[in-house]
Coordinates of C-alpha atoms in Angstrom, one line a residue:
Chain A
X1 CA -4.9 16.8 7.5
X2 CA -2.0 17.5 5.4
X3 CA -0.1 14.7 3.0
X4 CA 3.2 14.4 3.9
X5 CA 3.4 11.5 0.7
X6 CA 2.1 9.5 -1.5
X7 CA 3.7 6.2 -3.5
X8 CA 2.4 4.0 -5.9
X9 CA 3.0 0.4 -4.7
X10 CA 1.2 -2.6 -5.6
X11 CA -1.3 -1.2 -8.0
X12 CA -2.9 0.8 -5.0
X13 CA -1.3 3.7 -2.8
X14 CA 1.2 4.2 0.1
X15 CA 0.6 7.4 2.0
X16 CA 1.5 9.2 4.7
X17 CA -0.3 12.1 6.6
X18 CA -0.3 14.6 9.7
X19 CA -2.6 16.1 11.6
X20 CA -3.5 18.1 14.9
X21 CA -4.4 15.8 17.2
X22 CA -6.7 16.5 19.9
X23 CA -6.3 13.5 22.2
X24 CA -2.6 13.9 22.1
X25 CA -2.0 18.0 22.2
X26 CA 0.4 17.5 19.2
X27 CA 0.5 17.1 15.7
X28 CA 0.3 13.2 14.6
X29 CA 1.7 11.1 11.9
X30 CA 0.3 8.0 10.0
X31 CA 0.1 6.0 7.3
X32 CA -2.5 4.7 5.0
X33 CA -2.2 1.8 2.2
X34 CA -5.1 2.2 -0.1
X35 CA -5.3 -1.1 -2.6
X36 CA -6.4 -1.0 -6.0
X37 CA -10.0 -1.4 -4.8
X38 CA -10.2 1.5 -2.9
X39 CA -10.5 3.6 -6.3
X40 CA -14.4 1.7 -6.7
X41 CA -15.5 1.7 -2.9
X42 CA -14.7 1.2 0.5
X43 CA -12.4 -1.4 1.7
X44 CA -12.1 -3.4 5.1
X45 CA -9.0 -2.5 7.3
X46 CA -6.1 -4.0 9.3
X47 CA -4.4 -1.8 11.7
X48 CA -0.8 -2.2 12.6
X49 CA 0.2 -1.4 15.9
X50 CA 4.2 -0.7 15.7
X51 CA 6.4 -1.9 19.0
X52 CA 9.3 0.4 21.2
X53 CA 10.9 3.2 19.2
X54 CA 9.0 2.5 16.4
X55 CA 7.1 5.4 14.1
X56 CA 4.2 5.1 11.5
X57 CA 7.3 4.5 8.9
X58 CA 9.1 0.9 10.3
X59 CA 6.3 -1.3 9.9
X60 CA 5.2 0.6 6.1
X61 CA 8.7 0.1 4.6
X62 CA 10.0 -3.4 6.2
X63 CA 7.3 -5.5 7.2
X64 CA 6.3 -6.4 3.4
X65 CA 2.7 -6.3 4.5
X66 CA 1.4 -4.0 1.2
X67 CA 2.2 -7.4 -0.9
X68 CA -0.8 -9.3 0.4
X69 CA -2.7 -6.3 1.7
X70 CA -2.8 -5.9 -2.3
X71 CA -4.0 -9.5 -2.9
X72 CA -7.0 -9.1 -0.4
X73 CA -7.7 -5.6 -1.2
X74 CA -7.4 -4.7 2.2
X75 CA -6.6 -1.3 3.7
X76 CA -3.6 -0.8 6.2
X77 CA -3.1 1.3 8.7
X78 CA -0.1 2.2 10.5
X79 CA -0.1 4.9 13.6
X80 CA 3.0 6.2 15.6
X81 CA 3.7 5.1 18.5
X82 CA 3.2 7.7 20.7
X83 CA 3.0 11.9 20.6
X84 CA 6.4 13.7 19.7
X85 CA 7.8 17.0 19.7
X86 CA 10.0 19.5 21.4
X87 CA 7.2 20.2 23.8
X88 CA 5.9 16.6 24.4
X89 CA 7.9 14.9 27.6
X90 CA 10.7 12.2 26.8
X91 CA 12.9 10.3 29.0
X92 CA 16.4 9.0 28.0
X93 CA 15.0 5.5 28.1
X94 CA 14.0 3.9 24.8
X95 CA 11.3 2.2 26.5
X96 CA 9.3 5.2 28.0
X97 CA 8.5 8.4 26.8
X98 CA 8.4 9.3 22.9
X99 CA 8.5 6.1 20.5
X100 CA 6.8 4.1 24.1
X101 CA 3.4 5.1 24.1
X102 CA 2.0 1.8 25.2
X103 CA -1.4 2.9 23.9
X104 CA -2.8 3.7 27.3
X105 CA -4.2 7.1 28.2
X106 CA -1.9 8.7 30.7
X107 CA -3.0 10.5 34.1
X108 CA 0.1 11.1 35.9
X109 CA 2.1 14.4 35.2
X110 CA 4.1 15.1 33.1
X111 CA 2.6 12.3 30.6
X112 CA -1.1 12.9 31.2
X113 CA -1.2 16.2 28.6
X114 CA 0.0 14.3 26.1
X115 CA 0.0 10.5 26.1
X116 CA -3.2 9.5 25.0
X117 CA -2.7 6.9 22.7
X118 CA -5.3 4.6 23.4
X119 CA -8.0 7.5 22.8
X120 CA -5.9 8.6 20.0
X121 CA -5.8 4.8 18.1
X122 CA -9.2 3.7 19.4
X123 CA -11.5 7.1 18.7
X124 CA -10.0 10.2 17.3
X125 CA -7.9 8.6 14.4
X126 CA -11.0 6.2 13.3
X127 CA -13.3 9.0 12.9
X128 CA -10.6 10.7 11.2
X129 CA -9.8 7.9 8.7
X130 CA -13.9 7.4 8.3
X131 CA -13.8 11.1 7.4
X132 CA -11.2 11.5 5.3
X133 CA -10.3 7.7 3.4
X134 CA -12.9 5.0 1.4
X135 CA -13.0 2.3 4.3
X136 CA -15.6 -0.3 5.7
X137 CA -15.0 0.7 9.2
X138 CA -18.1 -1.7 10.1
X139 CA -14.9 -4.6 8.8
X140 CA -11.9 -3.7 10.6
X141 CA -9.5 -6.4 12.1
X142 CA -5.7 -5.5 14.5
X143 CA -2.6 -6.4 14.6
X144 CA 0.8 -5.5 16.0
X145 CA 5.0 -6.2 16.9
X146 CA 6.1 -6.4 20.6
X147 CA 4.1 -3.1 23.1
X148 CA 2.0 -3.1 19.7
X149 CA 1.3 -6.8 19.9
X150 CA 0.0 -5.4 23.2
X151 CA -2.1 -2.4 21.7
X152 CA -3.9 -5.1 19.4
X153 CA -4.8 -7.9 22.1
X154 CA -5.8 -5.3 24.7
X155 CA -7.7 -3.0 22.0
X156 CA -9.3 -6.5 20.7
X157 CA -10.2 -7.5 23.9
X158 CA -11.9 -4.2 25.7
X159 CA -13.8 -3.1 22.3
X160 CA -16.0 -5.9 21.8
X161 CA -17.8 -5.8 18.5
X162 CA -14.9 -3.5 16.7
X163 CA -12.7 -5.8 15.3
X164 CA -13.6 -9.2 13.5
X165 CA -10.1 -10.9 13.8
X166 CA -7.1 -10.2 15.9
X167 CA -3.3 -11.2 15.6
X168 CA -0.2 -10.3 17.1
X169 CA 3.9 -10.5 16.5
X170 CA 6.2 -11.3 19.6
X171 CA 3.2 -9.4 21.2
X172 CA 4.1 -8.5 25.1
X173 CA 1.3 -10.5 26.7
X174 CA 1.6 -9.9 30.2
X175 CA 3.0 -6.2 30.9
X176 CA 1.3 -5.8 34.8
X177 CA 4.1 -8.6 34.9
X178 CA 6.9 -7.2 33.2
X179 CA 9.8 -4.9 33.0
X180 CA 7.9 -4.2 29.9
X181 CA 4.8 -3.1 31.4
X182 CA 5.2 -2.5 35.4
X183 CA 7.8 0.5 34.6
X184 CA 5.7 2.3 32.4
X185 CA 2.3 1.8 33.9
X186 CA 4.4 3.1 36.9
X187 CA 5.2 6.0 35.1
X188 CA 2.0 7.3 32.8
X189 CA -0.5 6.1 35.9
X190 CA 1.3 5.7 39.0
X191 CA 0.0 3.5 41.9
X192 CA -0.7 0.2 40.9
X193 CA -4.0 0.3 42.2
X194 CA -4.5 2.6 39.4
X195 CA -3.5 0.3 36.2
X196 CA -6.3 -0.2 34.2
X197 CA -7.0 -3.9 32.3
X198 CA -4.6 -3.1 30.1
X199 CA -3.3 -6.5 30.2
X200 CA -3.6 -9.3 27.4
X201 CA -3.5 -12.0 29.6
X202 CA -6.0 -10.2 32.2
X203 CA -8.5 -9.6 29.9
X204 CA -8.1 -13.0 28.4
X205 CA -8.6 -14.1 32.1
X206 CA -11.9 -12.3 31.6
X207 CA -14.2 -11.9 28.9
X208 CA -11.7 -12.9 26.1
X209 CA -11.9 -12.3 22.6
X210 CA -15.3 -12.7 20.5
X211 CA -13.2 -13.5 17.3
X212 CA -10.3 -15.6 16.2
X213 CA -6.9 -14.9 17.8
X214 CA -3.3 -15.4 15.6
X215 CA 0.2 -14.7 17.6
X216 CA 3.7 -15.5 16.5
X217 CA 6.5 -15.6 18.4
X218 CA 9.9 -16.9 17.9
X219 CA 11.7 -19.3 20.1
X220 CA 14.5 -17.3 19.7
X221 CA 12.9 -13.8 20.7
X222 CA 15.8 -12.2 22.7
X223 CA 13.1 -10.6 24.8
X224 CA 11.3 -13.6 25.0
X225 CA 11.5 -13.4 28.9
X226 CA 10.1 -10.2 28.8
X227 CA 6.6 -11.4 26.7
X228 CA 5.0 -13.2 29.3
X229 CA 3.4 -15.5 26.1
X230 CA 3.4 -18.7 28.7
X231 CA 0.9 -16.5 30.8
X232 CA -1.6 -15.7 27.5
X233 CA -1.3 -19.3 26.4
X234 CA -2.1 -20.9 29.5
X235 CA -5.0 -18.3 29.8
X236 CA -6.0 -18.9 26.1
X237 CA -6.1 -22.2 27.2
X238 CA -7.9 -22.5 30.3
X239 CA -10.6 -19.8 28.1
X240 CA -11.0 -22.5 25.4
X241 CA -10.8 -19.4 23.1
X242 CA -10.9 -19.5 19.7
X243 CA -7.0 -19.0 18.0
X244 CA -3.8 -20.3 18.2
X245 CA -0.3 -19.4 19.0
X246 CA 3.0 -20.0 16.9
X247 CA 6.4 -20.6 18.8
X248 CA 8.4 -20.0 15.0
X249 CA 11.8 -22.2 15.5
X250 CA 14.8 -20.2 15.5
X251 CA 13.0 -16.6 14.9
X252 CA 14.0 -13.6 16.8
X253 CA 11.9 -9.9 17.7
X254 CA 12.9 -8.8 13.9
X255 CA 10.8 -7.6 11.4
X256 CA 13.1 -9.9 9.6
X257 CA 10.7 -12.5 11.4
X258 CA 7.7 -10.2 10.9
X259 CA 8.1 -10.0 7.0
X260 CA 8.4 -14.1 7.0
X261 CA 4.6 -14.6 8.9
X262 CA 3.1 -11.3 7.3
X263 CA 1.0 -13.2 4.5
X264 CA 0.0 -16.1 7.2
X265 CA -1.5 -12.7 8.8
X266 CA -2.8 -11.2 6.8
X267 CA -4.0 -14.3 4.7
X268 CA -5.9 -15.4 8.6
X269 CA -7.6 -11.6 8.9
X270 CA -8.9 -11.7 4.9
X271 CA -11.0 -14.4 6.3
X272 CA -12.3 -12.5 9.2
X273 CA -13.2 -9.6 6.8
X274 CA -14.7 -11.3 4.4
X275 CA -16.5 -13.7 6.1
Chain B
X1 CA 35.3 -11.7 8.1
X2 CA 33.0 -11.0 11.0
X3 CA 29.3 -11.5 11.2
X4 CA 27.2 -8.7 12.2
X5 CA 24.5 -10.2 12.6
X6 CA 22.0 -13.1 11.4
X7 CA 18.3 -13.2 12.1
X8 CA 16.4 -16.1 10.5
X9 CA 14.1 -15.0 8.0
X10 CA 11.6 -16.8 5.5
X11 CA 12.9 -20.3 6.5
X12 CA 16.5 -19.4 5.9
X13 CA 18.8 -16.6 7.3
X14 CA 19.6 -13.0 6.6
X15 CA 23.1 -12.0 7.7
X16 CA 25.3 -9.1 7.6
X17 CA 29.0 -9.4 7.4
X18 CA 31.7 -7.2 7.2
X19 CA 35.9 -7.7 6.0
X20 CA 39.1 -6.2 5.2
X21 CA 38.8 -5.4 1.7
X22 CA 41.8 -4.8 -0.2
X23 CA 40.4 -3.3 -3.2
X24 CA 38.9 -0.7 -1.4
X25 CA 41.5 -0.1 1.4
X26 CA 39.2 -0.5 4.5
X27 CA 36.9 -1.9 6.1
X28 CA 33.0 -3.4 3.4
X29 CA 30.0 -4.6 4.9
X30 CA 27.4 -6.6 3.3
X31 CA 25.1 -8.5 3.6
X32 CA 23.6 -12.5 2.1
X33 CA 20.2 -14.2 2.3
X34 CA 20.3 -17.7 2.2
X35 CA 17.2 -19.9 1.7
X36 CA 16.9 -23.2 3.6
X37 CA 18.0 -24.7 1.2
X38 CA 21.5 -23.4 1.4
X39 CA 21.7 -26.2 4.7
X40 CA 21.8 -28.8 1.7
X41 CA 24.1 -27.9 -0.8
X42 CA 25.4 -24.7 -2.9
X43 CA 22.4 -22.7 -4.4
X44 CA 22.6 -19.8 -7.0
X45 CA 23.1 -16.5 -6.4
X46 CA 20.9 -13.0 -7.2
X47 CA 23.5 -9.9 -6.7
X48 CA 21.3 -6.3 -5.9
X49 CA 23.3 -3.3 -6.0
X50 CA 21.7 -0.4 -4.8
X51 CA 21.2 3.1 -5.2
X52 CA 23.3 6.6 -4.5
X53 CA 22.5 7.0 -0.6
X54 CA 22.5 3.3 -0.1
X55 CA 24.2 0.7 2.0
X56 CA 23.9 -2.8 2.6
X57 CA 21.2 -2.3 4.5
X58 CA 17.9 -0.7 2.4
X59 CA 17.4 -3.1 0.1
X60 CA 18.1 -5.9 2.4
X61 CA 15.2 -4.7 5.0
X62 CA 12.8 -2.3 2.3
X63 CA 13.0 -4.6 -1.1
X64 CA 11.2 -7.4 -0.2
X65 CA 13.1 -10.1 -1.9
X66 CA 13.4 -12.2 0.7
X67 CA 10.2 -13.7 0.7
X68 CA 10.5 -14.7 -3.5
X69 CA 13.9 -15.8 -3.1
X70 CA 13.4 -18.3 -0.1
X71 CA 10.6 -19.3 -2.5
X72 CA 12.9 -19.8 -5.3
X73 CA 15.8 -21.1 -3.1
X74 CA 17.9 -18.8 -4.2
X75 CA 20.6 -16.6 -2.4
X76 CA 20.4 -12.8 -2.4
X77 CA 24.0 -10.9 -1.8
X78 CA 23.9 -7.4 -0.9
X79 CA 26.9 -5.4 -1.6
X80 CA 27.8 -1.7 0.1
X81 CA 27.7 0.9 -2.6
X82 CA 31.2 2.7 -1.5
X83 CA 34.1 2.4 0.5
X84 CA 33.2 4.2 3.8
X85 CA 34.9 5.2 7.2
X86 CA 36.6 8.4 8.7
X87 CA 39.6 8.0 6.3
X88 CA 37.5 7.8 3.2
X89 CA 37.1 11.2 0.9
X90 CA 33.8 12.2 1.2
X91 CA 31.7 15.1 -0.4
X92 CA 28.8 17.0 1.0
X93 CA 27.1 16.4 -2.3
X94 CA 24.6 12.8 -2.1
X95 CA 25.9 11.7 -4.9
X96 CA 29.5 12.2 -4.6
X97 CA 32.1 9.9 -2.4
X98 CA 30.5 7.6 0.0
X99 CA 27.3 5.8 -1.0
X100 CA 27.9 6.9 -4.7
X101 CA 30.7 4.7 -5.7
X102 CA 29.3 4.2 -9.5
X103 CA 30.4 0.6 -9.5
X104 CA 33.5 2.1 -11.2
X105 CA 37.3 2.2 -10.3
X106 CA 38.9 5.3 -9.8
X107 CA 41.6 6.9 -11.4
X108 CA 41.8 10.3 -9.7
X109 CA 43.3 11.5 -6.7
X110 CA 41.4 11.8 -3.8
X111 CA 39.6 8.6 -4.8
X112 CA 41.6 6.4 -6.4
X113 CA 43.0 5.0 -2.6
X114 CA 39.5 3.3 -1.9
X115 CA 36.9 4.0 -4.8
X116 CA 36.8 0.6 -6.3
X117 CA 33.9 -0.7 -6.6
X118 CA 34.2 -2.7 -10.0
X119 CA 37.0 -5.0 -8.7
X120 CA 35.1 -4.9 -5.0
X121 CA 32.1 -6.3 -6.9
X122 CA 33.5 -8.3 -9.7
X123 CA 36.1 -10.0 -8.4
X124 CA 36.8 -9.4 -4.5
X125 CA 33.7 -10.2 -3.1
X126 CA 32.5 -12.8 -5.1
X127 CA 36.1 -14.5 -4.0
X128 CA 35.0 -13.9 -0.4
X129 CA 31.6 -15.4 -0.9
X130 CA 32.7 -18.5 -2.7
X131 CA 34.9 -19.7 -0.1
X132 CA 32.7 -18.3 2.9
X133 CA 29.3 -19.3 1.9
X134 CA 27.1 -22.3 0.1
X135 CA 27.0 -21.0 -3.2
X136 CA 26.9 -22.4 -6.9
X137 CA 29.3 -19.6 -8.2
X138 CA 28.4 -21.1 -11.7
X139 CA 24.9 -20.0 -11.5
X140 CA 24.8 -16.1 -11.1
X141 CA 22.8 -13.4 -12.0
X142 CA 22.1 -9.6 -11.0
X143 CA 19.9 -6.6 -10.2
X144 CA 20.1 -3.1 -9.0
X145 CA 18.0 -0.1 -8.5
X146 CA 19.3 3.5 -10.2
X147 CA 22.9 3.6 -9.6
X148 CA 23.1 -0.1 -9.2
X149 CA 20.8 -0.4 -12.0
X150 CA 23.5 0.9 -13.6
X151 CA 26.2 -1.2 -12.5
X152 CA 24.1 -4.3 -12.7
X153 CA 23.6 -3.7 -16.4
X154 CA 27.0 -2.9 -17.1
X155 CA 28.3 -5.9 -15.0
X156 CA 26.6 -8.2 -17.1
X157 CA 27.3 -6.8 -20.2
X158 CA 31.4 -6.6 -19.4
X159 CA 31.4 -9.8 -17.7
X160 CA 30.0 -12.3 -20.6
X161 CA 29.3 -15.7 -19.3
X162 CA 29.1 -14.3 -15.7
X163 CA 25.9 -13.5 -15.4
X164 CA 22.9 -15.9 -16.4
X165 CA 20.3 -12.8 -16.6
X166 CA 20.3 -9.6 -15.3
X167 CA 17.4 -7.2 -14.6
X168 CA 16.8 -3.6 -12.8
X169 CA 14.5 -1.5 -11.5
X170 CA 14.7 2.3 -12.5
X171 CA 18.2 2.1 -13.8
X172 CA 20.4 4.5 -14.5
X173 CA 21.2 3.8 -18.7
X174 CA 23.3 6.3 -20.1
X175 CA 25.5 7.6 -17.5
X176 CA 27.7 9.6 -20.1
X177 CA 25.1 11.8 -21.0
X178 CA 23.2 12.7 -17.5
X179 CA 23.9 14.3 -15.0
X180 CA 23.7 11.0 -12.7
X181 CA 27.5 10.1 -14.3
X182 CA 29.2 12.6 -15.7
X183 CA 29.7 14.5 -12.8
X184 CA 31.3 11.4 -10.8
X185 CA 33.0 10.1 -14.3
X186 CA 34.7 13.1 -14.3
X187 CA 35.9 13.3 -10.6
X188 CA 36.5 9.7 -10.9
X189 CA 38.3 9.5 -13.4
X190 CA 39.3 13.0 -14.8
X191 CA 39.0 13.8 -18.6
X192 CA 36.1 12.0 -20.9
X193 CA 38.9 10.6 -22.4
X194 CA 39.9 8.1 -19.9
X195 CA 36.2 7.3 -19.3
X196 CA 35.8 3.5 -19.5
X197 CA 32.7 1.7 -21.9
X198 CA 30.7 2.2 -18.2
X199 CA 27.5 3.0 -20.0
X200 CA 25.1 0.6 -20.1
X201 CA 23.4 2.1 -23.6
X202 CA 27.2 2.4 -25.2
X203 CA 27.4 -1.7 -24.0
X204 CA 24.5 -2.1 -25.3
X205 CA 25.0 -0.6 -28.8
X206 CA 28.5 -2.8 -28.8
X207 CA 28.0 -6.4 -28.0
X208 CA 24.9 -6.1 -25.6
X209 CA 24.0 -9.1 -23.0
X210 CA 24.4 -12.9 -23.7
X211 CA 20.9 -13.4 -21.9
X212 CA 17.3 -12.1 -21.3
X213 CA 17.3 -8.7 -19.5
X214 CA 13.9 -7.2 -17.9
X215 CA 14.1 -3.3 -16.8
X216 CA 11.2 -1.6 -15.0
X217 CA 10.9 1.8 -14.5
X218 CA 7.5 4.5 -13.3
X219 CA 6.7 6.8 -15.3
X220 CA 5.7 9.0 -12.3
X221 CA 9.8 8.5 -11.4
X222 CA 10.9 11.9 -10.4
X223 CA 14.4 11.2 -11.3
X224 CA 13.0 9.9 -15.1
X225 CA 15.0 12.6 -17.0
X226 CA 18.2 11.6 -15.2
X227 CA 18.0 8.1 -15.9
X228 CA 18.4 7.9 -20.1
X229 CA 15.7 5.0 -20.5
X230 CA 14.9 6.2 -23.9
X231 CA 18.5 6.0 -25.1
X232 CA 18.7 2.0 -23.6
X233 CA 14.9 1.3 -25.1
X234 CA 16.8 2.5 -28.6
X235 CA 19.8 0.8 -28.4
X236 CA 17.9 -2.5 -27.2
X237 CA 15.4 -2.4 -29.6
X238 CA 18.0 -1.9 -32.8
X239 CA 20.0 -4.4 -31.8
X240 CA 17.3 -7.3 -31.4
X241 CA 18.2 -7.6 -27.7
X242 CA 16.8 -10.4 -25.8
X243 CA 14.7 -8.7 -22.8
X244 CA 12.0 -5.4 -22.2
X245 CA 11.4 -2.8 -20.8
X246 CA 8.1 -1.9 -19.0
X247 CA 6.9 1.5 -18.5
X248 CA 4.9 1.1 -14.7
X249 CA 2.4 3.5 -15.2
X250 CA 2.3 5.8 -12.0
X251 CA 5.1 4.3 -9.9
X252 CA 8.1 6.5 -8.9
X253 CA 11.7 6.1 -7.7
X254 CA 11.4 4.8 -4.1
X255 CA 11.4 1.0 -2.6
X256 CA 7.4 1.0 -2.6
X257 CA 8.7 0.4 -6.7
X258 CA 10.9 -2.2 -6.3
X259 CA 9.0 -3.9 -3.8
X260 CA 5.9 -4.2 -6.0
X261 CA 7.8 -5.7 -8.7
X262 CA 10.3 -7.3 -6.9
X263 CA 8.2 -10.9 -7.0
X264 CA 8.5 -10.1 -11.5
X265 CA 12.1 -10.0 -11.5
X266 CA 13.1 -12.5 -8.9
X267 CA 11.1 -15.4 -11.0
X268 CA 12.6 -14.0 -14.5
X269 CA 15.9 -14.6 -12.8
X270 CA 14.9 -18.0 -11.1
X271 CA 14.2 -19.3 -14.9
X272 CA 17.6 -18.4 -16.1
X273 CA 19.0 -19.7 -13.0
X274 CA 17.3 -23.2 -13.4
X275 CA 17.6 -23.5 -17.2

């Protein structure tokens, strides 16, 4: 693992590191916020799954989240969004290929050597992290914007046990039902037959959540149509799971609008942590 | 003037404009928070002028300051840091030509057409923003980071009665004797000679600031020797100045700075602002 950086910010540390990953055939970026705490022992952690054409570095510099991270002493954790390089496939589209990962584990060519996010964020980078930085891993809670809104809830849901608390911004609820799903499922696992659960709203049709659920969304989301969160909700619903979702008056698919809720998040998984 | 754009954001809205600007002969962009409780009635006003590299556009999405000023009901106004476009003179050097306009008018040929950022800042804009926007134009107050640290301070200190407080994070203090200055005085403005009283420690030993002033800088900054603090701490100190200076132990130059102390200075300007 090599440090790419390292920032003082908020009396703990914001850094950023690389390594070779083995799930994706590549090297790998992320970054780490460490609070003050961190310095006398282990700390829980909050993962932040980033959305389309998003790296490790959107969510670490605009979504304010160090602030109350800092509060809680809580640890952060922001992966990319997908493998990159000259030799990793891309596709002129901003919505598959590098920067649209979707945290699934690819099997059609030529995405299958590479794309293997969901082994990437759910195995290799936690026993990385374990390795390698002072957290509680046995306290570890998601969260995401948009296909990383998607990461969380699908992560959430098909790991039970691993995370106490789950939340979500704009998250795409839905994809086997939306341009933002069907076209990239399409492309990293070809037949439908073959799409795994991988769906928010499936898996909330099925075993749903065995913690407290948070999602925000704006009323004015100008890919609102492409969430599906009317699907999630009624299935939420008709679940009687534990949680709640936010239609935010007047909010678009910003991190503008992901800075404003950020401490209501963050504030919501402390409690899950520390409980 | 055009609007950019406008996302909502802490309760109010974040938008990003852009106009003619005579001063500097082309086209400025920049950008205004208002709080919520600009729908009501005029509120006061925070100015942040940012650092060589800058636009509108880092401090407004990195900083953070939304969150404290929609707190404080206060407006945040973002201002470009040059004159830009195709027609503009331009250097290959970062800190030369566009995004380095030193807050300075300039005398010199090939600048002198567009690279006037005093009157853009001091007098332009604020015109603009008066007649284009709910704000109390009698309650205003300003910050910066480096080079905007640098004009901040020296704004306020040109401008008595202008400014209710003025604060900055890592400024620039004595341009006239770093290499962050006299390098763009002098293309600028040609001989020392001509150089204007542009220096915030030279203000500072004349009449100083009619207000409280708070400066933060790291002492990790990797820029430290090129800022001057020492000579502003001096001429502060002997002159009974209203205001300090804190040394943040282990913090450097970069928005993970200003972020962390962002919350600090918004609320030392919000008491000046409501006195």
């Amino acid at each position: 693992m090599e440090t790419i950086s390292e920032n003082r910010c908020y009396g703990g540390t914001q850094g950023v590191y690389s390594h070779a990953s083995n799930a994706c055939n590549c090297d790998m970026t992320f970054a780490v916020f460490l609070p003050e705490e961190a310095a006398h022992g282990p700390v829980p952690v909050l993962w932040f799954l980033s959305g389309l054409t998003c790296t490790h570095e959107n969510a670490m510099t605009k979504a304010g989240a160090q602030a109350w991270a800092a509060e809680q002493g809580i640890a952060l954790v922001y992966p990319d969004t997908s493998p990159r390089g000259d030799d990793v496939p891309n596709d002129d589209a901003y919505d598959l290929g590098q920067g649209a990962g979707f945290y699934i584990d690819a099997t059609e060519a030529p995405w299958d050597r590479h794309f293997k996010m969901w082994t990437y964020v759910t195995d290799e980078l936690p026993a990385l992290l374990a390795e390698k930085f002072p957290l509680d891993m046995s306290r570890q809670s998601i969260t995401g914007h948009s296909m990383g809104g998607h990461g969380a809830l699908t992560m959430a849901m098909a790991l039970p046990g691993r995370f106490k608390s789950v939340s979500a911004f704009a998250p795409i609820c839905h994809p086997t039902a939306s341009d933002w799903g069907r076209k990239q499922f399409a492309a990293y696992w070809g037949d439908e037959a073959n799409w795994g659960p991988h769906d928010a709203t499936l898996l909330m049709q099925g075993d749903g959540f065995d913690g407290p659920i948070l999602i925000d969304t704006g009323t004015d989301d100008q890919f609102g149509d492409l969430l599906g969160t009317e699907h999630f909700a009624q299935a939420m619903a008709a679940k009687r799971q534990e949680g709640q979702i936010r239609l935010q008056k007047g909010y678009d698919h910003s991190y503008f609008f992901i800075a404003t809720f950020m401490e209501d998040h963050i504030g919501f998984h402390a409690e899950a942590l520390y409980a």
